[in-house]
Short mmCIF file of C-alpha atoms and ligand atoms in Angstrom, two decimals:
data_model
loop_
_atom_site.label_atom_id
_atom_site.label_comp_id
_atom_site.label_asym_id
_atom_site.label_seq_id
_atom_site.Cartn_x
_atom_site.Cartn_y
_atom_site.Cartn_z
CA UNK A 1435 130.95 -23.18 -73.58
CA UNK A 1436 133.55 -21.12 -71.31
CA UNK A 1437 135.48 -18.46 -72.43
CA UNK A 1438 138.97 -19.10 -71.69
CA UNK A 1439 141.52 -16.36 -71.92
CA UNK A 1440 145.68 -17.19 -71.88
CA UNK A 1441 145.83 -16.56 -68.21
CA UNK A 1442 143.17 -19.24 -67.42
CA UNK A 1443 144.65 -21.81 -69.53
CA UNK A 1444 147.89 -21.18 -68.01
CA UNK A 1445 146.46 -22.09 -64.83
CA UNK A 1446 144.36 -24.34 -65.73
CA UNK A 1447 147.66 -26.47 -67.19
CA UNK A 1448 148.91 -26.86 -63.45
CA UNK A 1449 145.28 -28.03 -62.03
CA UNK A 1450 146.80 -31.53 -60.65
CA UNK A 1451 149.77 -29.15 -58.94
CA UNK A 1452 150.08 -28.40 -55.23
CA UNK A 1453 150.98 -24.71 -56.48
CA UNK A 1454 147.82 -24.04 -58.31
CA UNK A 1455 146.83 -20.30 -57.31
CA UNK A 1456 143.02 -19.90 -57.41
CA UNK A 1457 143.39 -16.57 -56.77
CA UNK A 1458 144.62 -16.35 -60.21
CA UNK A 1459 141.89 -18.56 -61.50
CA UNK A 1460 139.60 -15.94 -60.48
CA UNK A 1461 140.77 -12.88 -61.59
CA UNK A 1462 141.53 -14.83 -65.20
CA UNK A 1463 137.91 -16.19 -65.46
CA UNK A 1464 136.53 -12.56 -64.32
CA UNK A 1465 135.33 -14.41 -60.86
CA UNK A 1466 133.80 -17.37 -62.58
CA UNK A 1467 136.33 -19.79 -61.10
CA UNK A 1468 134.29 -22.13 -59.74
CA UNK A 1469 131.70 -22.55 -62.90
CA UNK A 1470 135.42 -22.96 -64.71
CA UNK A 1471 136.76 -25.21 -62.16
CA UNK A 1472 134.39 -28.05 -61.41
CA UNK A 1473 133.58 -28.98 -65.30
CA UNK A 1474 137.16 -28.34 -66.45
CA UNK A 1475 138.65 -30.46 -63.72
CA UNK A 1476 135.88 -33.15 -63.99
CA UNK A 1477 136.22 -33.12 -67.92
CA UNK A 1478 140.01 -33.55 -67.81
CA UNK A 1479 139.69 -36.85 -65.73
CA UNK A 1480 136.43 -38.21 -68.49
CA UNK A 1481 134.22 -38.09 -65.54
CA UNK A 1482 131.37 -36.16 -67.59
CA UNK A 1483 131.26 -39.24 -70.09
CA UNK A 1484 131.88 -41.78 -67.20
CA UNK A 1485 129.60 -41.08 -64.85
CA UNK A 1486 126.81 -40.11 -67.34
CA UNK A 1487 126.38 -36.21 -66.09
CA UNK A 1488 124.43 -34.00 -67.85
CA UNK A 1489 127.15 -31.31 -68.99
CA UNK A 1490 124.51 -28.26 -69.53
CA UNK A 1491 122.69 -29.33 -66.41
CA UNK A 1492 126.25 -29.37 -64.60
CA UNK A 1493 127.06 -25.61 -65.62
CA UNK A 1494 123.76 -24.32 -64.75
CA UNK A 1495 123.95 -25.87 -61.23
CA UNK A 1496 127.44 -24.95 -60.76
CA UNK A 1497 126.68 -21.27 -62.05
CA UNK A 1498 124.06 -21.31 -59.04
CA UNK A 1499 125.90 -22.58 -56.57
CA UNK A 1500 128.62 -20.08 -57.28
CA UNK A 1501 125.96 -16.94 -57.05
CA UNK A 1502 125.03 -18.00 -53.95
CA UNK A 1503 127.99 -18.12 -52.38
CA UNK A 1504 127.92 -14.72 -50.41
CA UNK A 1505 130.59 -12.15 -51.26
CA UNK A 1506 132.44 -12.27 -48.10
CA UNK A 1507 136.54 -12.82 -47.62
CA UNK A 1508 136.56 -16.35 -47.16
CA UNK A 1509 133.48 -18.45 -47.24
CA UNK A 1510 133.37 -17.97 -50.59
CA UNK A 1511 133.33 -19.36 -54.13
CA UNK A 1512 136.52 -18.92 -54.21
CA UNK A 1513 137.26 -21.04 -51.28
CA UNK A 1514 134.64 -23.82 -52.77
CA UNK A 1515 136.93 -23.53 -56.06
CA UNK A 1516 140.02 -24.28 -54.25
CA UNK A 1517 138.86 -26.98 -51.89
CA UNK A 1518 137.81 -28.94 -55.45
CA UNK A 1519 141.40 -28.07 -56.80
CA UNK A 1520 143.07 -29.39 -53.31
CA UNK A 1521 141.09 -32.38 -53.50
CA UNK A 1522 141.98 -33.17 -56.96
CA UNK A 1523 145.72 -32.91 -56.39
CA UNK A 1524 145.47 -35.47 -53.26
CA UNK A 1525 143.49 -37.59 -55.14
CA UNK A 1526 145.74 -37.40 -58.24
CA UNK A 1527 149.31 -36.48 -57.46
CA UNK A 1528 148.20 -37.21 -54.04
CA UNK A 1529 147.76 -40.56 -54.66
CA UNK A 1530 144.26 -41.00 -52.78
CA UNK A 1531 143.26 -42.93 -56.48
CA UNK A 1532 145.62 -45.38 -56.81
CA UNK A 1533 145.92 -46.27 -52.85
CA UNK A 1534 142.22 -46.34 -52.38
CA UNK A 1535 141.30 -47.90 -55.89
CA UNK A 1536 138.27 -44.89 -55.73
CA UNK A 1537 136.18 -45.06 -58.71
CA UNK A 1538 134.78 -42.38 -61.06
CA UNK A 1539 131.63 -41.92 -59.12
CA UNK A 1540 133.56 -41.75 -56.03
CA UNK A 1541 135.74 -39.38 -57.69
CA UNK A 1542 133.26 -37.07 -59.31
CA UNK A 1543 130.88 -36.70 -55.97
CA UNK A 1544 133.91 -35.37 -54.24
CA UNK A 1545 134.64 -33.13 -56.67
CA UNK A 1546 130.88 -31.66 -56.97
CA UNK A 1547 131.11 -32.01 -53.17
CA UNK A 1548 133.84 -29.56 -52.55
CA UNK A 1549 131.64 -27.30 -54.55
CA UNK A 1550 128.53 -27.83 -52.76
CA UNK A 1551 130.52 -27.80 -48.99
CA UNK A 1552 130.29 -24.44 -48.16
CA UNK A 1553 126.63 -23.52 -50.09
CA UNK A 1554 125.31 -19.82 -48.67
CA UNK A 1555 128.04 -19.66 -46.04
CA UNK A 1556 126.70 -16.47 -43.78
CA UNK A 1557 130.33 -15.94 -42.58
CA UNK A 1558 129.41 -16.87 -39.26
CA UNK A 1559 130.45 -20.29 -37.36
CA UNK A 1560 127.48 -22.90 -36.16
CA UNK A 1561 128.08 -21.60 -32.75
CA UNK A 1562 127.00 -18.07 -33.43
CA UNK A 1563 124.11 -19.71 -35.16
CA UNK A 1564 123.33 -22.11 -32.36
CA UNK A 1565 123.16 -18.82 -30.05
CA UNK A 1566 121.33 -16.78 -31.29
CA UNK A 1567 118.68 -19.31 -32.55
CA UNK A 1568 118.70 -18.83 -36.10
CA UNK A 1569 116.14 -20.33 -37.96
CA UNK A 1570 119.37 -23.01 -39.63
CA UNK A 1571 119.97 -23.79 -35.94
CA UNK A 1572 116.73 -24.56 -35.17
CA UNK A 1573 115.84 -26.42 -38.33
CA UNK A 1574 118.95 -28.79 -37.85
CA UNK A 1575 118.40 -29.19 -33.96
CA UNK A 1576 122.08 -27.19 -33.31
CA UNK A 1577 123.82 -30.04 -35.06
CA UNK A 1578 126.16 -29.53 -38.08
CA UNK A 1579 123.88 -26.69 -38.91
CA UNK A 1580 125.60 -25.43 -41.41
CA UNK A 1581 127.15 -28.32 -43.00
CA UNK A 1582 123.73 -29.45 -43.04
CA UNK A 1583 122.59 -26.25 -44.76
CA UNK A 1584 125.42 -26.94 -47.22
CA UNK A 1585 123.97 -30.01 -48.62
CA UNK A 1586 120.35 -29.37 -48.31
CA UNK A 1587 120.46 -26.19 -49.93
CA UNK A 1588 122.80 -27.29 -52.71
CA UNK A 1589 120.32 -30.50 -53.39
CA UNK A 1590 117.40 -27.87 -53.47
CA UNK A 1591 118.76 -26.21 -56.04
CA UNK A 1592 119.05 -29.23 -57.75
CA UNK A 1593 115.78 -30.97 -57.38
CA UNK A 1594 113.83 -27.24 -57.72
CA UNK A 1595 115.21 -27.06 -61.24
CA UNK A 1596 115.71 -30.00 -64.18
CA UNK A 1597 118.18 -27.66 -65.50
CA UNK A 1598 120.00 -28.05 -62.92
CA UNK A 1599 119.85 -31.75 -62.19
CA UNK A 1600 123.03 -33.37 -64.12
CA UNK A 1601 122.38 -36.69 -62.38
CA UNK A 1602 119.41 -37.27 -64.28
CA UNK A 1603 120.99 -39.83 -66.93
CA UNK A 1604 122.03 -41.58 -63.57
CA UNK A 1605 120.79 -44.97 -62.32
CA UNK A 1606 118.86 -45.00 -59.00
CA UNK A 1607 121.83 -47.16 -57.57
CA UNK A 1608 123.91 -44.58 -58.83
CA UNK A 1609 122.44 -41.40 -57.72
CA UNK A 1610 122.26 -42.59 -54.52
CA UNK A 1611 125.99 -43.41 -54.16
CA UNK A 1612 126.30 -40.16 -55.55
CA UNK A 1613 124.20 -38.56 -52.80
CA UNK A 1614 125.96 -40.94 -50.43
CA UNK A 1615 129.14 -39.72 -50.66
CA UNK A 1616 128.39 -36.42 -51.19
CA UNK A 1617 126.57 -36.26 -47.62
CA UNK A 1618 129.08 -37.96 -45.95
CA UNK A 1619 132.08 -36.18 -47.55
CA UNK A 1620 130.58 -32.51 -46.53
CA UNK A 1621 129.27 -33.33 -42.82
CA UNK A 1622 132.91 -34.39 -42.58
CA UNK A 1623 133.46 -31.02 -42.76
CA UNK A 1624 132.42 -29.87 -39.66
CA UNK A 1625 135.23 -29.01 -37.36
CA UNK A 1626 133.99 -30.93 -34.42
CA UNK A 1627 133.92 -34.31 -36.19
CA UNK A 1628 137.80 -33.69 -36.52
CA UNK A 1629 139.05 -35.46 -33.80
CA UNK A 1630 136.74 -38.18 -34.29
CA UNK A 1631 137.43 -39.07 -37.29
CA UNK A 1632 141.12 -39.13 -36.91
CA UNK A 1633 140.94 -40.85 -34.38
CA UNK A 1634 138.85 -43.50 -36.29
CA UNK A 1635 141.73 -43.65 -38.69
CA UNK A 1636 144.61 -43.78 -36.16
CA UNK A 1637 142.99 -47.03 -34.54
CA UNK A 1638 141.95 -48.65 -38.10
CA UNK A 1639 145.88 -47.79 -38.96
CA UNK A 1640 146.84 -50.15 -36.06
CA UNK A 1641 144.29 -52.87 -36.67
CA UNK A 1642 146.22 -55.28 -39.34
CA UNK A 1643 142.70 -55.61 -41.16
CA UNK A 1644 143.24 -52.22 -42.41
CA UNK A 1645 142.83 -52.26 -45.99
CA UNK A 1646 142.47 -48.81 -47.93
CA UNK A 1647 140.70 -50.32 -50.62
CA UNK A 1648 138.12 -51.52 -48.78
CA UNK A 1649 134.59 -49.43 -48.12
CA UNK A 1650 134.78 -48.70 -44.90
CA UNK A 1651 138.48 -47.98 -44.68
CA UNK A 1652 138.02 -45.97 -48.26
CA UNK A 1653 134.81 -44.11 -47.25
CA UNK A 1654 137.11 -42.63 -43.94
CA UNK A 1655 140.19 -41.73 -45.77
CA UNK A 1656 138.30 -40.00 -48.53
CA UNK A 1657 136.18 -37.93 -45.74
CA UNK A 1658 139.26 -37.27 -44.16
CA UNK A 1659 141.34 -36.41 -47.18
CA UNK A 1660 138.23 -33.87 -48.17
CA UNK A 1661 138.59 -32.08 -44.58
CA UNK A 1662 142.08 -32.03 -45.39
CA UNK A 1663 141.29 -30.17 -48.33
CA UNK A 1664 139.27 -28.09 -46.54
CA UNK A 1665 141.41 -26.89 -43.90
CA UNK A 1666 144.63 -27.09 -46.20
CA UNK A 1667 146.14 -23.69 -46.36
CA UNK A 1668 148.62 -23.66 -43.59
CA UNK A 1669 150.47 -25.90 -45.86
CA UNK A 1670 149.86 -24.08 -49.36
CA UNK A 1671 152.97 -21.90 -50.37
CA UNK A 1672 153.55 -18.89 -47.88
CA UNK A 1673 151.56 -16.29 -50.20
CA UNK A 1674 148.63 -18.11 -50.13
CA UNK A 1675 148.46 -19.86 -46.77
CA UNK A 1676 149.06 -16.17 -45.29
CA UNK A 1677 146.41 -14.47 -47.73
CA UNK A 1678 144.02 -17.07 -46.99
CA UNK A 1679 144.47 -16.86 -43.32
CA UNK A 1680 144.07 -12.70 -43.10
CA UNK A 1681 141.12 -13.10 -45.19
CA UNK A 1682 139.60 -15.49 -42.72
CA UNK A 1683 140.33 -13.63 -39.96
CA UNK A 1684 138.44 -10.98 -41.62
CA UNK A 1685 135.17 -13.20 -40.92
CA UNK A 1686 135.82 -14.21 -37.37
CA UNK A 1687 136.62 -10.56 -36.23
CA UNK A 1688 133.44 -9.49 -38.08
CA UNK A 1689 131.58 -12.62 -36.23
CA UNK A 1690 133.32 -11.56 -33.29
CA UNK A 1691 132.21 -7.93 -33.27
CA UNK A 1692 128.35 -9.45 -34.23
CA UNK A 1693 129.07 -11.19 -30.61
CA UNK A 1694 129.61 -8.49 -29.24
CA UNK A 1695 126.76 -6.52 -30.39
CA UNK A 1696 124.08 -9.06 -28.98
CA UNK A 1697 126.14 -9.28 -25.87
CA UNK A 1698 127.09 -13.00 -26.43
CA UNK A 1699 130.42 -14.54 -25.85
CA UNK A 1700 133.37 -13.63 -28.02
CA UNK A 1701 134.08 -16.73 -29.75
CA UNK A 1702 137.83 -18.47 -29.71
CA UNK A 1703 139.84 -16.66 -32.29
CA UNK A 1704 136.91 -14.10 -33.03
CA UNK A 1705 137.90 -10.95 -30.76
CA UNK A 1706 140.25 -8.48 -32.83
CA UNK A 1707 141.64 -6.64 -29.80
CA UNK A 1708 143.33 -9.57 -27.81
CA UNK A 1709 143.89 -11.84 -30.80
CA UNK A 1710 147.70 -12.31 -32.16
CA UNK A 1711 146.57 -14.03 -35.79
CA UNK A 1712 150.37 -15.11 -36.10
CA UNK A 1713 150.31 -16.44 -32.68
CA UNK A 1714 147.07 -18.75 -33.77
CA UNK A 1715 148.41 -20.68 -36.10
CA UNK A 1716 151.53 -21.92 -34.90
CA UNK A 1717 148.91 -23.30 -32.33
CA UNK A 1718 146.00 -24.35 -35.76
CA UNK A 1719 149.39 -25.61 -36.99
CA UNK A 1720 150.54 -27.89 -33.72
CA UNK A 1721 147.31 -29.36 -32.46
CA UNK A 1722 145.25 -29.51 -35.95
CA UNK A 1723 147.12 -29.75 -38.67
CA UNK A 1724 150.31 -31.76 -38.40
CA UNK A 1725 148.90 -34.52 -36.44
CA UNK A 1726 146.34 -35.20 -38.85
CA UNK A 1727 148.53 -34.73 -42.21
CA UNK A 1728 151.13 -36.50 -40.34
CA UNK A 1729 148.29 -39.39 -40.26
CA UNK A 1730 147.16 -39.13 -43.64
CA UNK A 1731 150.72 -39.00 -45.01
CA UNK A 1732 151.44 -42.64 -43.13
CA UNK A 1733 148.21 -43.77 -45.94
CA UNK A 1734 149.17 -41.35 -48.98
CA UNK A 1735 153.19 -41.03 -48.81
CA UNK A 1736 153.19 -38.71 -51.55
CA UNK A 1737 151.75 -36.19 -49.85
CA UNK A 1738 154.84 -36.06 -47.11
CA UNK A 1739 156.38 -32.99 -49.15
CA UNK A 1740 153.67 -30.63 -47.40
CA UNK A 1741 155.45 -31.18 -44.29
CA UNK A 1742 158.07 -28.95 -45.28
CA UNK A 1743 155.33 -26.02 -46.60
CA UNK A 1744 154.06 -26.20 -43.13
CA UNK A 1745 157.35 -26.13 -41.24
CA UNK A 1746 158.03 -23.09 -43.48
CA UNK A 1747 154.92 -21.21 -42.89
CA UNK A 1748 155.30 -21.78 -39.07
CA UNK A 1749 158.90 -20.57 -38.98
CA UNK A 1750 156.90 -17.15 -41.30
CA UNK A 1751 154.72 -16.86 -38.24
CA UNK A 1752 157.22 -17.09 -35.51
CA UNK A 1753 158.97 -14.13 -37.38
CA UNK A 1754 155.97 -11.97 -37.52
CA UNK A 1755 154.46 -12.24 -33.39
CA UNK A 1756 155.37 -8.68 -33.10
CA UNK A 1757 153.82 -7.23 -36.60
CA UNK A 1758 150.76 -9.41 -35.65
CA UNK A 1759 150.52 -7.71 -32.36
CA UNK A 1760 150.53 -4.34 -34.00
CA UNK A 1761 147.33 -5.37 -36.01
CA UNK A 1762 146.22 -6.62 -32.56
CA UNK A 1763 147.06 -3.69 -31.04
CA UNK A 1764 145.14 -1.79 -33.43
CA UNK A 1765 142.19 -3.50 -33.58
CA UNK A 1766 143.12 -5.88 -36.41
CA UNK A 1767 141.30 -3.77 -39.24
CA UNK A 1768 143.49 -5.29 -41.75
CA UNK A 1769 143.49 -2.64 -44.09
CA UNK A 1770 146.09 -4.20 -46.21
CA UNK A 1771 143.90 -7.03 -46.94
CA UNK A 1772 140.95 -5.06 -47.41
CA UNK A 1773 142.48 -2.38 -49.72
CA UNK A 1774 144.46 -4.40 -51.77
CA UNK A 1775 142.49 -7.30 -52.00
CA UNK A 1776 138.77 -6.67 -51.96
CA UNK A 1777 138.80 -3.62 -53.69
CA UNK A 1778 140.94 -4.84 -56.07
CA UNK A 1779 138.22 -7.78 -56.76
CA UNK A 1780 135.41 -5.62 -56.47
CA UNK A 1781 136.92 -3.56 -59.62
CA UNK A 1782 137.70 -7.34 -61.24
CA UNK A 1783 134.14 -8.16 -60.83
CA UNK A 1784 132.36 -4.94 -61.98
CA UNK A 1785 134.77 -5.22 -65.29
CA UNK A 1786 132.94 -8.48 -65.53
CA UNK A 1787 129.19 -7.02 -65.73
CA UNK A 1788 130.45 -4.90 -68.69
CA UNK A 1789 127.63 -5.36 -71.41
CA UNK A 1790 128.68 -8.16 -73.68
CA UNK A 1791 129.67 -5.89 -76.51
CA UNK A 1792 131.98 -3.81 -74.31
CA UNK A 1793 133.34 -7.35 -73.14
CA UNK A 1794 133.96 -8.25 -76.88
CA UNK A 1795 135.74 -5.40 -77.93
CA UNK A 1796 138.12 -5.52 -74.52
CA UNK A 1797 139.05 -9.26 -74.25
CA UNK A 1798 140.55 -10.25 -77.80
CA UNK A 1799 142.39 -12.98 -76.27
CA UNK A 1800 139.70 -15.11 -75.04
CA UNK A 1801 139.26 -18.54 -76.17
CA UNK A 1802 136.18 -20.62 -76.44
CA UNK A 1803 136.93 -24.23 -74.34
CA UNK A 1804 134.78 -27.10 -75.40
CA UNK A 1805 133.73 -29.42 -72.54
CA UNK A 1806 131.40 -31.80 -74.40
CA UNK A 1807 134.06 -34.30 -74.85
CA UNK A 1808 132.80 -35.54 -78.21
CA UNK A 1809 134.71 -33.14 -80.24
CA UNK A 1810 137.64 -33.49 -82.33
CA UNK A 1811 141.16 -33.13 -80.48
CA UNK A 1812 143.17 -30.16 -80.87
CA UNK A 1813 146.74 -29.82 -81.34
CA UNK A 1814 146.41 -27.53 -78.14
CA UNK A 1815 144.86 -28.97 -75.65
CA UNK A 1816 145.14 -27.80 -71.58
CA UNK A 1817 145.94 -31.40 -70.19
CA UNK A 1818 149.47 -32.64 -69.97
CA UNK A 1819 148.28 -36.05 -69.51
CA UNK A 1820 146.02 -36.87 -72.75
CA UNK A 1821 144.55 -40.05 -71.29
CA UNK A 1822 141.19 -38.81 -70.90
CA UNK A 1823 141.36 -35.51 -71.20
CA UNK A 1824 137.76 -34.55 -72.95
CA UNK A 1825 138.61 -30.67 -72.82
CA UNK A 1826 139.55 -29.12 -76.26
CA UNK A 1827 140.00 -25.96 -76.98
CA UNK A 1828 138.40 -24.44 -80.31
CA UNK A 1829 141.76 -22.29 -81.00
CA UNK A 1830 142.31 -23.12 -84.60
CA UNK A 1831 139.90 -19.83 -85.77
CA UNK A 1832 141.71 -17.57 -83.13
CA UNK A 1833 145.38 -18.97 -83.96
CA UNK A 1834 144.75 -18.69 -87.46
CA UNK A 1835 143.81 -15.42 -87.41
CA UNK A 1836 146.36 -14.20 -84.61
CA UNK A 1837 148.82 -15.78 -87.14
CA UNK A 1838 147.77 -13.41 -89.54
CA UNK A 1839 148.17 -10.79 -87.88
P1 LIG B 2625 135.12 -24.26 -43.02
O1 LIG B 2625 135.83 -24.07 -44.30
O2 LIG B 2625 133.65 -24.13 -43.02
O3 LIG B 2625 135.51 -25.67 -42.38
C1 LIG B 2625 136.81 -25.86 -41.83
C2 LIG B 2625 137.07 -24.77 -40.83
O4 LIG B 2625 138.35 -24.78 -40.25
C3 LIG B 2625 136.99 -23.40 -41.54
O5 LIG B 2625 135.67 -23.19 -41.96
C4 LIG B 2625 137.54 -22.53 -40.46
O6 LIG B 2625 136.58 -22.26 -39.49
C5 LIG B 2625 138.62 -23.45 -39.84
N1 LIG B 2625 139.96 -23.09 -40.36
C6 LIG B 2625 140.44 -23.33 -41.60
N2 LIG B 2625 141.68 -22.84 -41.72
C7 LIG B 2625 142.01 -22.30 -40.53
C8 LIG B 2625 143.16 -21.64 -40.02
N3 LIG B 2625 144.24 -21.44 -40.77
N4 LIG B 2625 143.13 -21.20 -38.72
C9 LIG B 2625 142.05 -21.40 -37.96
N5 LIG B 2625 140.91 -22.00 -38.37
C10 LIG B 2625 140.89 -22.46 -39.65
MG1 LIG B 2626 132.24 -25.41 -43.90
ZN1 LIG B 2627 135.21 -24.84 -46.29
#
């Protein structure tokens, strides 16, 4: 059971939108937005009941995975949550389902993927890891380390635990697809497969054998359709592409500082005292990301509306060189960021280890969300689109008695 209050639902209503705001999410669910997201999102499309997954074993993983994300500005749950919301607009709204004909298990290990991808994240990039010969590096010979990590780590929790392990009602055939995809979707993930990959899907655009449909041609667009996800928020709306950009930059300054310490070399975009963050993404913007959504949008046409997010958000960064030199110039603390933002969470999150009697007696509006998909329907229910929609909300006590009132 999750305890829902109005602000969640709200949100939750708009989960196949491009405008979703995890942010919001979070602060709703008390920073439980990934344990909300993943079965929510996976019980709205009947995926529980589809692909046989073991809904107590699902929240207990999930709830794991999501404490061991680290509490840092961007590698976070947070990020994990909104990678599995991205992904499920591009593969609803998006239209990756109906070009790709991508079935429920397909569906569901990206999904479970996006919360897996970045598993323990230390805030630091493979490079840093690779240099200073961190026991990851070493144990993944320098390759993918942490993507590698990602997986391995998440699977561990999962085979260390039958609580955990929500594929056990699975076939072998099917847990290994599962596994499978979920491999191949996060190693995608690594930045240095980028151009690789696209350029996979460039050629196999210009063969006339290209069929999206197909497995191989499938398997690539939904790998590159996850890194899409992944690396999506210079074409989210303004708020969030710029709070999500700041907050990374918090990471890579702090990596970039740990570089400095152990006298290695300051890594690209990592040094806070001759880096222009506004300056960076126009560039993240021209060589990254609108070749490869201008790609992807050639496959998924309904996705071609981002283009004009991303045209917007450059034309916000061209305006703001000379404030983003001023942060340079000052050392790119980002005290706006870090005041308003973190602290602002930190107080969110120690509301949320009030004792569960003070929790009671503080949060009358919370609602109790059934995920089990064999209950009765409800004549208010969070999907739009009833067609499979397993989530019902157990309102009728709470109604009834705010009715009264
Ligand atoms: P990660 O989420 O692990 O994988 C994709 C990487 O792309 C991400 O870490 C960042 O290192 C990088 N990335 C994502 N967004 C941006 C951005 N706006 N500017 C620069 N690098 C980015
Ligand atoms: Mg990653
Ligand atoms: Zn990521």
């Amino acid at each position: 059971m999750l305890e829902l209050n109005d602000e969640a639902i709200a949100e939750l209503r708009k989960i196949d939108q491009f405008d979703f705001d995890i942010f919001k999410l979070r602060r709703a669910t008390r920073d439980n937005e990934l344990v909300t997201i993943v079965p929510y999102v996976l019980a709205r499309h009947g995926l529980i009941g589809a692909c046989a997954i073991e809904l107590n074993c699902l929240f207990n993983f999930v709830k794991t995975l999501q404490s061991g994300y680290k509490n840092i500005t961007y590698h976070n749950k947070t990020h994990a949550a909104d990678v599995c919301q991205t992904f499920n607009y591009f593969a609803t709204n998006g239209g990756i389902k109906d070009v790709t004909k991508m079935d429920n298990m397909e569906t569901m290990s990206c999904l479970i993927a996006a919360s897996m991808h970045d598993y323990e994240h230390p805030g630091v990039n493979n490079m840093f890891l690779v240099n200073i010969s961190d026991s990851m590096a070493v144990k993944y010979n320098d390759r993918s380390v942490l993507e590698n990590h990602h997986i391995a780590a998440s699977f561990s929790v999962m085979y260390s635990d039958p609580q955990c392990n929500w594929t056990r009602k699975m076939s072998r055939d099917e847990f290994k697809r599962v596994r499978h995809m979920i491999i191949e979707t996060v190693l995608t993930t690594d930045m240095t497969k980028h151009f690789l990959e696209l350029g996979l899907l460039s050629s196999r655009l210009e063969n006339e054998n290209f069929n999206p449909a197909d497995s191989k041609d499938k398997e690539l667009l939904i790998k590159i359709m996850f890194h899409l996800s992944d690396i999506s928020n210079p074409v989210k709306d303004w708020r969030l592409c710029k709070l999500w950009t700041e907050l990374l930059f918090v990471e890579f300054f702090a990596q970039g500082d740990m570089e400095k310490m152990h006298g290695l070399e300051v890594s690209q975009l990592c040094c806070r005292t001759t880096t222009n963050v506004a300056k960076t993404q126009i560039g993240f913007i021209d060589f990254i990301i609108t070749p490869s959504f201008n790609t992807a949008i050639r496959v998924f046409p309904k996705i071609a509306h981002v283009r004009d997010n991303c045209e917007k958000n450059k034309e916000h960064w061209a305006g703001l060189f000379d404030e983003y030199q001023k942060e340079q110039d000052s050392g790119n603390k980002f005290l706006h960021i870090v005041d308003q933002y973190i602290m602002k969470e930190t107080k969110a999150s120690r509301r949320s280890t009030l004792t569960q009697g003070e929790k009671k007696s503080k949060q009358p509006q919370q609602r109790n969300v059934n995920l089990t998909g064999h209950q009765r329907r409800t004549s208010k229910n969070l999907g739009g689109q009833d067609e499979g929609v397993k989530v019902d909300l157990v309102l009728r006590m709470e109604d009834s008695e705010s009715s009264q009132r």
